[in-house]
N, CA, C and O atoms as CSV, one atom per row, in Angstrom:
chain,resi,resn,atom,element,x,y,z
A,1,UNK,N,N,-120.145,54.936,14.991
A,1,UNK,CA,C,-120.881,54.006,15.114
A,1,UNK,C,C,-119.888,53.427,16.495
A,1,UNK,O,O,-118.662,53.344,16.573
A,2,UNK,N,N,-121.211,52.996,17.749
A,2,UNK,CA,C,-120.324,51.925,18.729
A,2,UNK,C,C,-119.952,50.600,18.627
A,2,UNK,O,O,-120.492,49.846,17.818
A,3,UNK,N,N,-119.080,50.254,19.377
A,3,UNK,CA,C,-119.012,48.662,19.058
A,3,UNK,C,C,-120.017,47.689,19.241
A,3,UNK,O,O,-119.951,46.530,18.829
A,4,UNK,N,N,-121.086,48.269,19.965
A,4,UNK,CA,C,-122.043,47.247,20.226
A,4,UNK,C,C,-122.956,47.298,18.757
A,4,UNK,O,O,-123.198,46.240,18.175
A,5,UNK,N,N,-123.333,48.325,18.332
A,5,UNK,CA,C,-124.115,48.621,17.557
A,5,UNK,C,C,-123.357,47.849,16.273
A,5,UNK,O,O,-124.087,47.331,15.427
A,6,UNK,N,N,-122.042,47.775,16.135
A,6,UNK,CA,C,-121.334,47.466,14.848
A,6,UNK,C,C,-121.546,45.573,15.002
A,6,UNK,O,O,-122.062,44.917,14.096
A,7,UNK,N,N,-121.164,45.107,15.978
A,7,UNK,CA,C,-121.222,43.675,16.638
A,7,UNK,C,C,-122.704,43.326,15.926
A,7,UNK,O,O,-122.798,42.590,14.943
A,8,UNK,N,N,-124.196,44.173,16.784
A,8,UNK,CA,C,-125.265,43.550,16.373
A,8,UNK,C,C,-125.651,44.138,14.745
A,8,UNK,O,O,-126.507,43.699,13.976
A,9,UNK,N,N,-125.049,44.856,14.622
A,9,UNK,CA,C,-125.232,44.518,12.710
A,9,UNK,C,C,-124.426,42.984,12.148
A,9,UNK,O,O,-124.893,41.957,11.655
A,10,UNK,N,N,-123.284,43.328,12.426
A,10,UNK,CA,C,-122.817,41.979,12.293
A,10,UNK,C,C,-123.387,41.084,11.995
A,10,UNK,O,O,-123.477,40.505,10.912
A,11,UNK,N,N,-124.034,40.811,13.419
A,11,UNK,CA,C,-124.782,39.744,13.849
A,11,UNK,C,C,-125.773,39.440,12.996
A,11,UNK,O,O,-125.971,38.307,12.556
A,12,UNK,N,N,-126.616,40.712,12.656
A,12,UNK,CA,C,-127.698,40.273,11.866
A,12,UNK,C,C,-127.150,40.385,10.123
A,12,UNK,O,O,-128.088,40.203,9.347
A,13,UNK,N,N,-126.341,40.545,9.716
A,13,UNK,CA,C,-125.830,40.408,8.580
A,13,UNK,C,C,-125.161,38.758,8.341
A,13,UNK,O,O,-124.964,38.343,7.200
A,14,UNK,N,N,-124.904,38.047,9.376
A,14,UNK,CA,C,-124.850,36.820,9.175
A,14,UNK,C,C,-125.995,36.331,9.120
A,14,UNK,O,O,-126.353,35.891,8.027
A,15,UNK,N,N,-126.976,36.250,10.332
A,15,UNK,CA,C,-128.323,35.904,10.220
A,15,UNK,C,C,-129.193,35.710,8.679
A,15,UNK,O,O,-129.705,34.685,8.229
A,16,UNK,N,N,-129.150,36.861,8.186
A,16,UNK,CA,C,-129.584,36.757,6.794
A,16,UNK,C,C,-128.699,36.202,5.766
A,16,UNK,O,O,-129.219,35.713,4.763
A,17,UNK,N,N,-127.318,36.220,5.905
A,17,UNK,CA,C,-126.802,35.078,4.837
A,17,UNK,C,C,-126.768,33.471,5.292
A,17,UNK,O,O,-126.283,32.568,4.609
A,18,UNK,N,N,-127.361,33.329,6.531
A,18,UNK,CA,C,-127.589,32.143,6.816
A,18,UNK,C,C,-126.622,31.529,7.161
A,18,UNK,O,O,-126.717,30.323,6.935
A,19,UNK,N,N,-125.425,31.950,7.766
A,19,UNK,CA,C,-123.916,32.012,8.132
A,19,UNK,C,C,-123.855,31.748,9.277
A,19,UNK,O,O,-123.567,32.757,9.922
A,20,UNK,N,N,-124.023,30.601,10.077
A,20,UNK,CA,C,-124.324,30.188,11.287
A,20,UNK,C,C,-122.853,30.059,12.020
A,20,UNK,O,O,-122.888,29.855,13.234
A,21,UNK,N,N,-121.753,30.145,11.479
A,21,UNK,CA,C,-120.365,30.282,12.118
A,21,UNK,C,C,-120.049,31.603,12.524
A,21,UNK,O,O,-119.616,31.950,13.623
A,22,UNK,N,N,-120.434,32.670,11.029
A,22,UNK,CA,C,-120.582,34.139,11.306
A,22,UNK,C,C,-121.222,34.568,12.650
A,22,UNK,O,O,-120.651,35.088,13.608
A,23,UNK,N,N,-122.481,34.252,12.524
A,23,UNK,CA,C,-123.494,34.270,13.834
A,23,UNK,C,C,-122.661,33.259,15.141
A,23,UNK,O,O,-123.269,33.451,16.194
A,24,UNK,N,N,-122.330,32.983,15.197
A,24,UNK,CA,C,-121.411,32.161,16.340
A,24,UNK,C,C,-120.265,32.915,16.887
A,24,UNK,O,O,-120.156,32.842,18.110
A,25,UNK,N,N,-119.105,33.851,16.060
A,25,UNK,CA,C,-118.310,34.549,15.985
A,25,UNK,C,C,-118.920,35.559,16.215
A,25,UNK,O,O,-118.269,36.393,15.586
A,26,UNK,N,N,-119.855,36.154,16.758
A,26,UNK,CA,C,-120.489,37.561,16.822
A,26,UNK,C,C,-120.795,37.246,18.328
A,26,UNK,O,O,-121.496,38.087,18.892
A,27,UNK,N,N,-120.234,35.780,19.338
A,27,UNK,CA,C,-120.859,35.893,20.439
A,27,UNK,C,C,-119.369,35.603,21.153
A,27,UNK,O,O,-118.328,35.548,20.498
A,28,UNK,N,N,-119.440,35.437,22.529
A,28,UNK,CA,C,-118.541,35.229,23.464
A,28,UNK,C,C,-118.886,33.878,23.227
A,28,UNK,O,O,-119.768,33.515,22.450
A,29,UNK,N,N,-117.712,32.675,24.356
A,29,UNK,CA,C,-117.686,31.242,24.277
A,29,UNK,C,C,-119.082,31.286,25.502
A,29,UNK,O,O,-120.240,30.879,25.414
A,30,UNK,N,N,-118.331,31.970,26.609
A,30,UNK,CA,C,-119.814,31.734,27.339
A,30,UNK,C,C,-120.985,32.707,27.755
A,30,UNK,O,O,-121.365,33.087,28.862
A,31,UNK,N,N,-121.485,33.016,26.288
A,31,UNK,CA,C,-122.307,34.071,26.039
A,31,UNK,C,C,-124.164,33.463,26.580
A,31,UNK,O,O,-124.412,32.270,26.754
A,32,UNK,N,N,-125.009,34.356,26.719
A,32,UNK,CA,C,-125.850,33.805,27.184
A,32,UNK,C,C,-127.286,34.721,26.302
A,32,UNK,O,O,-127.286,35.952,26.299
A,33,UNK,N,N,-128.454,33.891,25.588
A,33,UNK,CA,C,-129.235,34.046,25.040
A,33,UNK,C,C,-130.673,33.738,25.271
A,33,UNK,O,O,-131.210,32.647,25.083
A,34,UNK,N,N,-131.371,35.103,25.808
A,34,UNK,CA,C,-132.509,34.729,26.456
A,34,UNK,C,C,-133.714,35.290,25.509
A,34,UNK,O,O,-133.581,36.480,25.223
A,35,UNK,N,N,-134.673,34.751,25.064
A,35,UNK,CA,C,-135.532,34.798,24.437
A,35,UNK,C,C,-137.019,34.206,24.852
A,35,UNK,O,O,-137.283,33.939,26.025
A,36,UNK,N,N,-137.839,34.051,23.915
A,36,UNK,CA,C,-139.527,33.649,24.472
A,36,UNK,C,C,-139.425,32.277,24.633
A,36,UNK,O,O,-140.120,31.697,25.468
A,37,UNK,N,N,-138.287,31.438,23.613
A,37,UNK,CA,C,-138.280,29.923,23.492
A,37,UNK,C,C,-137.749,29.484,24.692
A,37,UNK,O,O,-138.034,28.368,25.126
A,38,UNK,N,N,-136.769,30.487,25.462
A,38,UNK,CA,C,-135.949,29.902,26.413
A,38,UNK,C,C,-134.829,30.365,26.491
A,38,UNK,O,O,-134.595,31.342,25.780
A,39,UNK,N,N,-133.868,29.895,27.274
A,39,UNK,CA,C,-132.213,30.420,27.523
A,39,UNK,C,C,-131.527,29.609,27.169
A,39,UNK,O,O,-131.563,28.482,27.663
A,40,UNK,N,N,-130.636,29.981,26.129
A,40,UNK,CA,C,-129.069,29.114,25.952
A,40,UNK,C,C,-128.288,29.719,25.916
A,40,UNK,O,O,-128.183,30.870,25.494
A,41,UNK,N,N,-127.233,28.715,26.575
A,41,UNK,CA,C,-126.323,29.166,27.339
A,41,UNK,C,C,-124.794,28.864,26.330
A,41,UNK,O,O,-124.975,27.878,25.614
A,42,UNK,N,N,-124.111,29.169,26.239
A,42,UNK,CA,C,-122.568,28.873,25.300
A,42,UNK,C,C,-122.793,28.454,23.957
A,42,UNK,O,O,-123.658,27.590,23.816
A,43,UNK,N,N,-122.113,28.942,22.766
A,43,UNK,CA,C,-122.089,28.902,21.720
A,43,UNK,C,C,-122.919,27.726,21.035
A,43,UNK,O,O,-123.692,27.998,20.117
A,44,UNK,N,N,-122.724,26.177,21.570
A,44,UNK,CA,C,-123.532,25.022,21.204
A,44,UNK,C,C,-125.097,25.642,21.065
A,44,UNK,O,O,-125.792,26.010,20.118
A,45,UNK,N,N,-125.259,25.560,22.438
A,45,UNK,CA,C,-126.831,26.266,22.258
A,45,UNK,C,C,-127.108,27.092,21.560
A,45,UNK,O,O,-128.000,26.890,20.736
A,46,UNK,N,N,-126.610,28.031,21.608
A,46,UNK,CA,C,-126.976,29.409,21.063
A,46,UNK,C,C,-126.623,29.154,19.479
A,46,UNK,O,O,-126.797,30.114,18.729
A,47,UNK,N,N,-126.094,27.812,18.869
A,47,UNK,CA,C,-126.359,27.597,17.447
A,47,UNK,C,C,-127.362,26.414,17.138
A,47,UNK,O,O,-127.521,25.963,16.004
A,48,UNK,N,N,-127.997,25.974,18.223
A,48,UNK,CA,C,-128.919,24.837,18.075
A,48,UNK,C,C,-130.186,26.295,18.074
A,48,UNK,O,O,-130.921,26.375,17.090
A,49,UNK,N,N,-130.295,27.084,18.928
A,49,UNK,CA,C,-131.542,28.402,18.281
A,49,UNK,C,C,-131.403,28.972,17.210
A,49,UNK,O,O,-132.453,29.217,16.615
A,50,UNK,N,N,-130.324,29.325,16.667
A,50,UNK,CA,C,-130.600,30.013,15.536
A,50,UNK,C,C,-130.535,28.711,14.350
A,50,UNK,O,O,-131.186,28.802,13.309
A,51,UNK,N,N,-129.749,27.618,14.626
A,51,UNK,CA,C,-130.150,26.835,13.461
A,51,UNK,C,C,-131.408,25.957,13.079
A,51,UNK,O,O,-131.724,25.358,12.052
A,52,UNK,N,N,-132.053,26.138,14.433
A,52,UNK,CA,C,-133.706,25.629,14.191
A,52,UNK,C,C,-134.496,26.769,13.416
A,52,UNK,O,O,-135.387,26.437,12.634
A,53,UNK,N,N,-134.218,27.972,13.599
A,53,UNK,CA,C,-134.691,29.178,12.568
A,53,UNK,C,C,-134.827,28.964,11.683
A,53,UNK,O,O,-135.889,28.755,11.096
A,54,UNK,N,N,-133.074,28.938,11.055
A,54,UNK,CA,C,-133.013,28.937,9.574
A,54,UNK,C,C,-133.084,27.787,8.606
A,54,UNK,O,O,-132.714,27.732,7.434
A,55,UNK,N,N,-133.930,26.424,9.764
A,55,UNK,CA,C,-134.061,25.077,8.885
A,55,UNK,C,C,-135.232,25.016,8.259
A,55,UNK,O,O,-135.502,24.627,7.123
A,56,UNK,N,N,-136.417,25.766,9.771
A,56,UNK,CA,C,-137.434,25.857,9.691
A,56,UNK,C,C,-138.078,26.874,8.847
A,56,UNK,O,O,-139.245,26.629,8.543
A,57,UNK,N,N,-137.449,28.205,8.307
A,57,UNK,CA,C,-137.368,29.143,7.512
A,57,UNK,C,C,-136.515,29.278,7.151
A,57,UNK,O,O,-135.532,29.617,7.810
A,58,UNK,N,N,-136.542,29.039,5.789
A,58,UNK,CA,C,-135.559,28.683,4.829
A,58,UNK,C,C,-134.857,30.111,4.199
A,58,UNK,O,O,-133.650,30.303,4.049
A,59,UNK,N,N,-135.871,30.972,3.903
A,59,UNK,CA,C,-135.404,32.243,3.621
A,59,UNK,C,C,-135.690,33.532,4.797
A,59,UNK,O,O,-136.140,34.667,4.643
A,60,UNK,N,N,-135.234,32.833,5.956
A,60,UNK,CA,C,-135.087,33.591,7.204
A,60,UNK,C,C,-134.565,35.307,7.104
A,60,UNK,O,O,-133.418,35.585,6.753
A,61,UNK,N,N,-135.378,36.149,7.393
A,61,UNK,CA,C,-134.683,37.289,7.251
A,61,UNK,C,C,-134.774,38.504,8.317
A,61,UNK,O,O,-135.921,38.911,8.496
A,62,UNK,N,N,-133.868,39.076,8.972
A,62,UNK,CA,C,-134.037,39.804,9.814
A,62,UNK,C,C,-134.080,41.219,9.855
A,62,UNK,O,O,-132.905,41.588,9.840
A,63,UNK,N,N,-134.879,42.256,9.902
A,63,UNK,CA,C,-134.929,43.559,9.252
A,63,UNK,C,C,-134.648,44.413,10.796
A,63,UNK,O,O,-135.530,44.269,11.642
A,64,UNK,N,N,-133.654,45.132,11.093
A,64,UNK,CA,C,-133.653,45.846,11.900
A,64,UNK,C,C,-134.280,47.307,11.437
A,64,UNK,O,O,-133.877,47.656,10.327
A,65,UNK,N,N,-135.113,48.144,12.029
A,65,UNK,CA,C,-135.990,49.019,11.629
A,65,UNK,C,C,-135.561,50.140,12.769
A,65,UNK,O,O,-135.693,51.294,12.362
A,66,UNK,N,N,-135.042,50.002,14.204
A,66,UNK,CA,C,-134.879,51.215,14.822
A,66,UNK,C,C,-133.349,50.391,15.419
A,66,UNK,O,O,-133.038,49.236,15.708
A,67,UNK,N,N,-132.774,51.519,15.398
A,67,UNK,CA,C,-131.491,51.508,16.596
A,67,UNK,C,C,-131.578,52.680,17.673
A,67,UNK,O,O,-131.444,53.884,17.451
A,68,UNK,N,N,-131.839,52.040,18.911
A,68,UNK,CA,C,-132.108,52.816,20.028
A,68,UNK,C,C,-130.907,53.207,20.695
A,68,UNK,O,O,-130.219,52.280,21.122
A,69,UNK,N,N,-130.375,54.733,20.936
A,69,UNK,CA,C,-129.092,54.673,22.004
A,69,UNK,C,C,-129.237,54.796,22.949
A,69,UNK,O,O,-130.291,55.253,23.392
A,70,UNK,N,N,-128.154,54.412,23.744
A,70,UNK,CA,C,-128.067,53.666,25.183
A,70,UNK,C,C,-127.711,54.871,26.451
A,70,UNK,O,O,-128.182,54.860,27.589
A,71,UNK,N,N,-126.925,55.693,25.983
A,71,UNK,CA,C,-126.483,56.560,26.996
A,71,UNK,C,C,-125.471,55.795,27.592
A,71,UNK,O,O,-125.188,54.636,27.287
A,72,UNK,N,N,-124.645,56.859,28.921
A,72,UNK,CA,C,-123.849,55.790,29.318
A,72,UNK,C,C,-124.369,54.921,29.955
A,72,UNK,O,O,-125.416,55.025,30.595
A,73,UNK,N,N,-123.317,53.459,29.784
A,73,UNK,CA,C,-123.721,52.348,31.080
A,73,UNK,C,C,-122.550,51.673,30.856
A,73,UNK,O,O,-121.878,51.818,29.835
A,74,UNK,N,N,-122.250,50.882,31.836
A,74,UNK,CA,C,-121.273,50.297,32.799
A,74,UNK,C,C,-120.668,48.978,31.350
A,74,UNK,O,O,-119.554,48.457,31.287
A,75,UNK,N,N,-121.692,48.796,30.508
A,75,UNK,CA,C,-121.378,47.784,29.315
A,75,UNK,C,C,-121.681,48.163,28.088
A,75,UNK,O,O,-122.722,48.817,28.155
A,76,UNK,N,N,-121.210,48.067,26.740
A,76,UNK,CA,C,-121.427,48.656,25.454
A,76,UNK,C,C,-122.997,48.271,25.393
A,76,UNK,O,O,-123.019,47.041,25.440
A,77,UNK,N,N,-123.828,48.579,25.341
A,77,UNK,CA,C,-125.352,47.768,25.057
A,77,UNK,C,C,-125.644,48.884,23.269
A,77,UNK,O,O,-125.319,50.020,22.926
A,78,UNK,N,N,-126.439,47.678,22.564
A,78,UNK,CA,C,-126.653,47.779,21.707
A,78,UNK,C,C,-128.360,47.332,21.204
A,78,UNK,O,O,-128.640,46.183,20.866
A,79,UNK,N,N,-129.131,48.193,21.230
A,79,UNK,CA,C,-130.992,47.690,21.285
A,79,UNK,C,C,-131.164,48.159,20.212
A,79,UNK,O,O,-130.644,49.196,19.802
A,80,UNK,N,N,-132.133,47.248,19.452
A,80,UNK,CA,C,-132.793,47.309,18.441
A,80,UNK,C,C,-134.049,46.979,17.804
A,80,UNK,O,O,-134.104,45.801,17.452
A,81,UNK,N,N,-135.080,47.679,17.551
A,81,UNK,CA,C,-136.088,46.946,16.979
A,81,UNK,C,C,-136.205,46.509,15.981
A,81,UNK,O,O,-135.532,46.940,15.045
A,82,UNK,N,N,-137.150,45.439,15.813
A,82,UNK,CA,C,-136.315,44.482,14.367
A,82,UNK,C,C,-137.803,43.593,13.857
A,82,UNK,O,O,-138.704,43.435,14.681
A,83,UNK,N,N,-137.901,43.196,12.810
A,83,UNK,CA,C,-138.940,42.424,12.278
A,83,UNK,C,C,-138.506,40.752,11.483
A,83,UNK,O,O,-137.927,40.742,10.397
A,84,UNK,N,N,-138.813,39.689,12.069
A,84,UNK,CA,C,-138.214,38.577,11.326
A,84,UNK,C,C,-139.220,38.568,10.694
A,84,UNK,O,O,-140.346,38.955,11.008
A,85,UNK,N,N,-138.560,37.785,9.081
A,85,UNK,CA,C,-139.952,37.142,8.038
A,85,UNK,C,C,-139.518,35.971,7.572
A,85,UNK,O,O,-138.481,35.619,8.134
A,86,UNK,N,N,-139.957,35.143,6.665
A,86,UNK,CA,C,-139.684,34.088,6.071
A,86,UNK,C,C,-141.064,33.387,5.827
A,86,UNK,O,O,-142.157,33.917,6.027
A,87,UNK,N,N,-140.842,32.057,5.344
A,87,UNK,CA,C,-141.812,31.078,4.831
A,87,UNK,C,C,-141.573,29.909,5.498
A,87,UNK,O,O,-140.417,29.486,5.503
A,88,UNK,N,N,-142.310,29.390,5.980
A,88,UNK,CA,C,-142.203,28.034,7.299
A,88,UNK,C,C,-142.026,27.052,6.234
A,88,UNK,O,O,-142.943,26.901,5.427
A,89,UNK,N,N,-140.826,26.286,6.126
A,89,UNK,CA,C,-140.409,25.407,4.686
A,89,UNK,C,C,-140.116,23.969,5.224
A,89,UNK,O,O,-140.532,22.902,4.772
A,90,UNK,N,N,-139.182,24.228,6.452
A,90,UNK,CA,C,-138.794,22.726,7.232
A,90,UNK,C,C,-139.700,22.643,8.586
A,90,UNK,O,O,-140.792,23.187,8.751
A,91,UNK,N,N,-138.991,21.837,9.509
A,91,UNK,CA,C,-139.455,21.116,10.968
A,91,UNK,C,C,-139.314,22.657,12.053
A,91,UNK,O,O,-138.327,23.387,11.962
A,92,UNK,N,N,-140.191,22.876,12.795
A,92,UNK,CA,C,-140.095,24.030,13.638
A,92,UNK,C,C,-140.592,23.365,14.812
A,92,UNK,O,O,-141.756,22.967,14.846
A,93,UNK,N,N,-139.602,23.176,16.023
A,93,UNK,CA,C,-140.206,22.834,17.065
A,93,UNK,C,C,-141.590,23.694,18.297
A,93,UNK,O,O,-141.414,24.668,19.030
A,94,UNK,N,N,-143.011,22.774,18.082
A,94,UNK,CA,C,-143.712,23.924,19.306
A,94,UNK,C,C,-143.293,23.806,20.585
A,94,UNK,O,O,-142.497,22.953,20.978
A,95,UNK,N,N,-143.934,24.842,21.405
A,95,UNK,CA,C,-143.630,25.054,22.708
A,95,UNK,C,C,-143.534,23.502,23.751
A,95,UNK,O,O,-142.920,23.283,24.795
A,96,UNK,N,N,-144.499,22.570,22.851
A,96,UNK,CA,C,-144.700,21.776,23.893
A,96,UNK,C,C,-143.977,20.293,23.420
A,96,UNK,O,O,-144.127,19.191,23.947
A,97,UNK,N,N,-143.068,20.695,22.136
A,97,UNK,CA,C,-142.306,19.620,22.052
A,97,UNK,C,C,-142.718,18.422,20.533
A,97,UNK,O,O,-142.198,17.424,20.035
A,98,UNK,N,N,-143.629,19.065,20.339
A,98,UNK,CA,C,-143.905,18.447,19.117
A,98,UNK,C,C,-143.247,19.160,17.879
A,98,UNK,O,O,-142.722,20.257,18.076
A,99,UNK,N,N,-143.239,18.691,16.791
A,99,UNK,CA,C,-142.336,19.133,15.368
A,99,UNK,C,C,-143.484,19.188,14.849
A,99,UNK,O,O,-144.330,18.296,14.899
A,100,UNK,N,N,-143.649,20.933,13.970
A,100,UNK,CA,C,-144.588,21.378,13.068
A,100,UNK,C,C,-143.584,20.780,12.069
A,100,UNK,O,O,-142.360,20.767,12.198
A,101,UNK,N,N,-144.620,20.074,10.615
A,101,UNK,CA,C,-143.716,19.681,9.575
A,101,UNK,C,C,-144.105,21.360,8.683
A,101,UNK,O,O,-144.867,22.186,9.186
A,102,UNK,N,N,-143.523,21.534,7.560
A,102,UNK,CA,C,-143.452,22.847,6.682
A,102,UNK,C,C,-145.093,22.945,6.571
A,102,UNK,O,O,-145.917,22.034,6.488
A,103,UNK,N,N,-145.235,24.055,6.592
A,103,UNK,CA,C,-146.879,24.866,6.461
A,103,UNK,C,C,-146.863,25.519,4.868
A,103,UNK,O,O,-147.724,25.299,4.016
A,104,UNK,N,N,-145.814,26.262,4.726
A,104,UNK,CA,C,-145.872,27.088,3.649
A,104,UNK,C,C,-146.435,28.021,4.237
A,104,UNK,O,O,-147.581,28.109,3.796
A,105,UNK,N,N,-146.280,28.602,4.831
A,105,UNK,CA,C,-147.015,29.851,5.821
A,105,UNK,C,C,-146.097,31.078,5.674
A,105,UNK,O,O,-144.944,30.661,5.787
A,106,UNK,N,N,-146.102,32.155,5.510
A,106,UNK,CA,C,-145.261,33.355,5.595
A,106,UNK,C,C,-145.831,34.051,6.863
A,106,UNK,O,O,-146.998,34.334,7.136
A,107,UNK,N,N,-144.561,34.268,7.635
A,107,UNK,CA,C,-144.155,35.056,8.921
A,107,UNK,C,C,-143.833,36.586,8.671
A,107,UNK,O,O,-143.440,37.030,7.592
A,108,UNK,N,N,-144.023,37.231,9.662
A,108,UNK,CA,C,-143.698,38.701,9.988
A,108,UNK,C,C,-143.845,38.748,11.491
A,108,UNK,O,O,-144.919,38.749,12.094
A,109,UNK,N,N,-142.827,38.779,11.940
A,109,UNK,CA,C,-143.274,38.828,13.588
A,109,UNK,C,C,-141.931,40.622,13.946
A,109,UNK,O,O,-140.854,41.043,13.525
A,110,UNK,N,N,-142.846,40.972,14.796
A,110,UNK,CA,C,-141.964,42.164,15.460
A,110,UNK,C,C,-141.373,41.665,16.564
A,110,UNK,O,O,-141.797,40.727,17.239
A,111,UNK,N,N,-139.954,42.574,16.829
A,111,UNK,CA,C,-139.719,42.229,18.470
A,111,UNK,C,C,-138.436,43.002,18.582
A,111,UNK,O,O,-138.134,43.518,17.505
A,112,UNK,N,N,-137.571,43.245,19.578
A,112,UNK,CA,C,-136.674,43.719,20.136
A,112,UNK,C,C,-135.595,42.939,20.487
A,112,UNK,O,O,-135.724,41.715,20.456
A,113,UNK,N,N,-134.557,43.439,20.815
A,113,UNK,CA,C,-133.472,42.920,21.512
A,113,UNK,C,C,-132.699,43.825,21.994
A,113,UNK,O,O,-132.715,44.974,21.551
A,114,UNK,N,N,-131.729,43.351,23.195
A,114,UNK,CA,C,-130.882,44.299,23.910
A,114,UNK,C,C,-129.281,42.918,24.020
A,114,UNK,O,O,-129.289,41.729,24.337
A,115,UNK,N,N,-128.065,43.905,23.562
A,115,UNK,CA,C,-127.048,42.829,23.527
A,115,UNK,C,C,-126.355,43.769,24.698
A,115,UNK,O,O,-126.475,44.990,24.794
A,116,UNK,N,N,-125.706,43.015,25.443
A,116,UNK,CA,C,-124.207,43.911,26.119
A,116,UNK,C,C,-123.167,43.116,25.776
A,116,UNK,O,O,-123.040,41.925,26.057
A,117,UNK,N,N,-122.194,44.019,24.967
A,117,UNK,CA,C,-120.886,43.542,24.586
A,117,UNK,C,C,-119.692,43.838,24.958
A,117,UNK,O,O,-119.338,45.017,24.949
A,118,UNK,N,N,-118.833,42.823,25.360
A,118,UNK,CA,C,-117.539,42.961,25.979
A,118,UNK,C,C,-116.303,42.731,25.200
A,118,UNK,O,O,-116.252,41.514,25.020
A,119,UNK,N,N,-114.985,43.467,24.491
A,119,UNK,CA,C,-114.665,43.005,24.016
A,119,UNK,C,C,-114.840,42.441,22.609
A,119,UNK,O,O,-114.425,41.308,22.364
A,120,UNK,N,N,-115.253,42.953,21.964
A,120,UNK,CA,C,-115.943,43.152,20.365
A,120,UNK,C,C,-117.178,41.786,20.314
A,120,UNK,O,O,-117.566,41.447,19.196
A,121,UNK,N,N,-117.758,41.039,21.582
A,121,UNK,CA,C,-118.313,40.031,21.203
A,121,UNK,C,C,-119.778,40.087,22.457
A,121,UNK,O,O,-119.685,40.608,23.569
A,122,UNK,N,N,-120.966,39.455,21.936
A,122,UNK,CA,C,-122.085,39.576,22.532
A,122,UNK,C,C,-121.687,38.520,23.895
A,122,UNK,O,O,-121.131,37.429,23.767
A,123,UNK,N,N,-122.068,39.066,25.051
A,123,UNK,CA,C,-121.777,38.312,26.538
A,123,UNK,C,C,-123.681,38.002,26.619
A,123,UNK,O,O,-124.013,36.817,26.635
A,124,UNK,N,N,-124.388,38.674,26.648
A,124,UNK,CA,C,-125.690,38.382,26.641
A,124,UNK,C,C,-126.147,39.145,25.429
A,124,UNK,O,O,-125.468,39.844,24.677
A,125,UNK,N,N,-127.779,38.800,25.378
A,125,UNK,CA,C,-128.776,38.829,24.128
A,125,UNK,C,C,-130.160,38.529,24.462
A,125,UNK,O,O,-130.521,37.353,24.397
A,126,UNK,N,N,-130.863,39.301,24.759
A,126,UNK,CA,C,-132.414,39.390,25.108
A,126,UNK,C,C,-133.117,39.969,23.943
A,126,UNK,O,O,-133.064,41.083,23.423
A,127,UNK,N,N,-133.868,38.770,23.650
A,127,UNK,CA,C,-134.739,38.939,22.121
A,127,UNK,C,C,-135.797,38.841,22.746
A,127,UNK,O,O,-135.954,38.008,23.639
A,128,UNK,N,N,-136.841,39.821,22.313
A,128,UNK,CA,C,-138.345,39.664,23.075
A,128,UNK,C,C,-139.173,39.372,21.419
A,128,UNK,O,O,-138.544,39.611,20.388
A,129,UNK,N,N,-140.181,39.001,21.386
A,129,UNK,CA,C,-141.154,38.461,20.643
A,129,UNK,C,C,-142.401,37.707,21.187
A,129,UNK,O,O,-142.380,36.916,22.130
A,130,UNK,N,N,-143.724,38.145,20.299
A,130,UNK,CA,C,-144.626,37.308,21.055
A,130,UNK,C,C,-144.782,36.068,20.190
A,130,UNK,O,O,-145.025,35.937,18.990
A,131,UNK,N,N,-144.540,35.098,21.285
A,131,UNK,CA,C,-144.474,33.857,20.599
A,131,UNK,C,C,-146.117,33.141,19.803
A,131,UNK,O,O,-146.207,32.372,18.845
A,132,UNK,N,N,-147.168,33.725,20.601
A,132,UNK,CA,C,-148.503,33.421,20.144
A,132,UNK,C,C,-148.426,34.353,18.381
A,132,UNK,O,O,-148.535,33.665,17.366
A,133,UNK,N,N,-148.281,35.532,18.293
A,133,UNK,CA,C,-147.994,35.788,17.095
A,133,UNK,C,C,-147.588,34.895,16.134
A,133,UNK,O,O,-148.303,34.349,15.294
A,134,UNK,N,N,-146.173,34.749,16.330
A,134,UNK,CA,C,-146.001,33.567,15.451
A,134,UNK,C,C,-146.216,32.268,15.267
A,134,UNK,O,O,-145.758,31.587,14.351
A,135,UNK,N,N,-146.946,31.903,16.174
A,135,UNK,CA,C,-147.389,30.211,15.861
A,135,UNK,C,C,-149.030,30.465,15.487
A,135,UNK,O,O,-149.577,29.525,14.911
A,136,UNK,N,N,-149.813,31.613,15.762
A,136,UNK,CA,C,-150.943,31.815,15.000
A,136,UNK,C,C,-150.546,31.976,13.668
A,136,UNK,O,O,-151.220,31.306,12.884
A,137,UNK,N,N,-149.485,32.792,13.069
A,137,UNK,CA,C,-149.582,33.397,12.024
A,137,UNK,C,C,-148.550,31.524,11.110
A,137,UNK,O,O,-148.330,31.467,9.900
A,138,UNK,N,N,-148.257,30.657,11.847
A,138,UNK,CA,C,-148.453,29.345,11.455
A,138,UNK,C,C,-148.883,28.257,11.244
A,138,UNK,O,O,-148.448,27.186,10.822
A,139,UNK,N,N,-150.796,29.085,11.962
A,139,UNK,CA,C,-151.839,28.202,11.742
A,139,UNK,C,C,-152.391,27.457,13.021
A,139,UNK,O,O,-153.432,26.813,13.150
A,140,UNK,N,N,-151.437,27.720,13.884
A,140,UNK,CA,C,-151.006,26.651,15.589
A,140,UNK,C,C,-152.331,27.826,16.697
A,140,UNK,O,O,-151.927,28.952,16.986
A,141,UNK,N,N,-153.160,27.580,16.975
A,141,UNK,CA,C,-153.866,28.458,18.120
A,141,UNK,C,C,-153.793,27.200,19.420
A,141,UNK,O,O,-153.566,25.991,19.359
A,142,UNK,N,N,-154.133,28.228,20.707
A,142,UNK,CA,C,-153.798,27.877,21.673
A,142,UNK,C,C,-154.764,26.522,22.068
A,142,UNK,O,O,-155.878,26.431,21.554
A,143,UNK,N,N,-154.390,25.729,22.783
A,143,UNK,CA,C,-155.871,24.600,23.185
A,143,UNK,C,C,-156.005,24.572,24.654
A,143,UNK,O,O,-156.897,23.906,25.180
């Protein structure tokens, strides 16, 4: 197993354990996380991003269902397809800045991610998922 895949699997284990310090140990101090919600730079912002999901979805779980080989690259790369699932039990910030209180609704959102790894730490993580799918499952539509 490549270092990148091991790091990404460690990240998923920490997320599923809701172990925020374990999540952050997977990232370099100056890592960048890019997602549909925006860009998080450095461990403090990355911690806020993940904490936001872990508070909003107390049973948050990420399930990797595909690990894709990347071939020879300059960086060690891990690519995964995954599904996040959970029940909306806490406050969740919407794109317009409002906070959605718990709805009790369950979500299951498919996505994909690409991580670049150096020295056993994530230096960039790009996660792609459909925000409209997530917000629709929570009961929020477009205005």
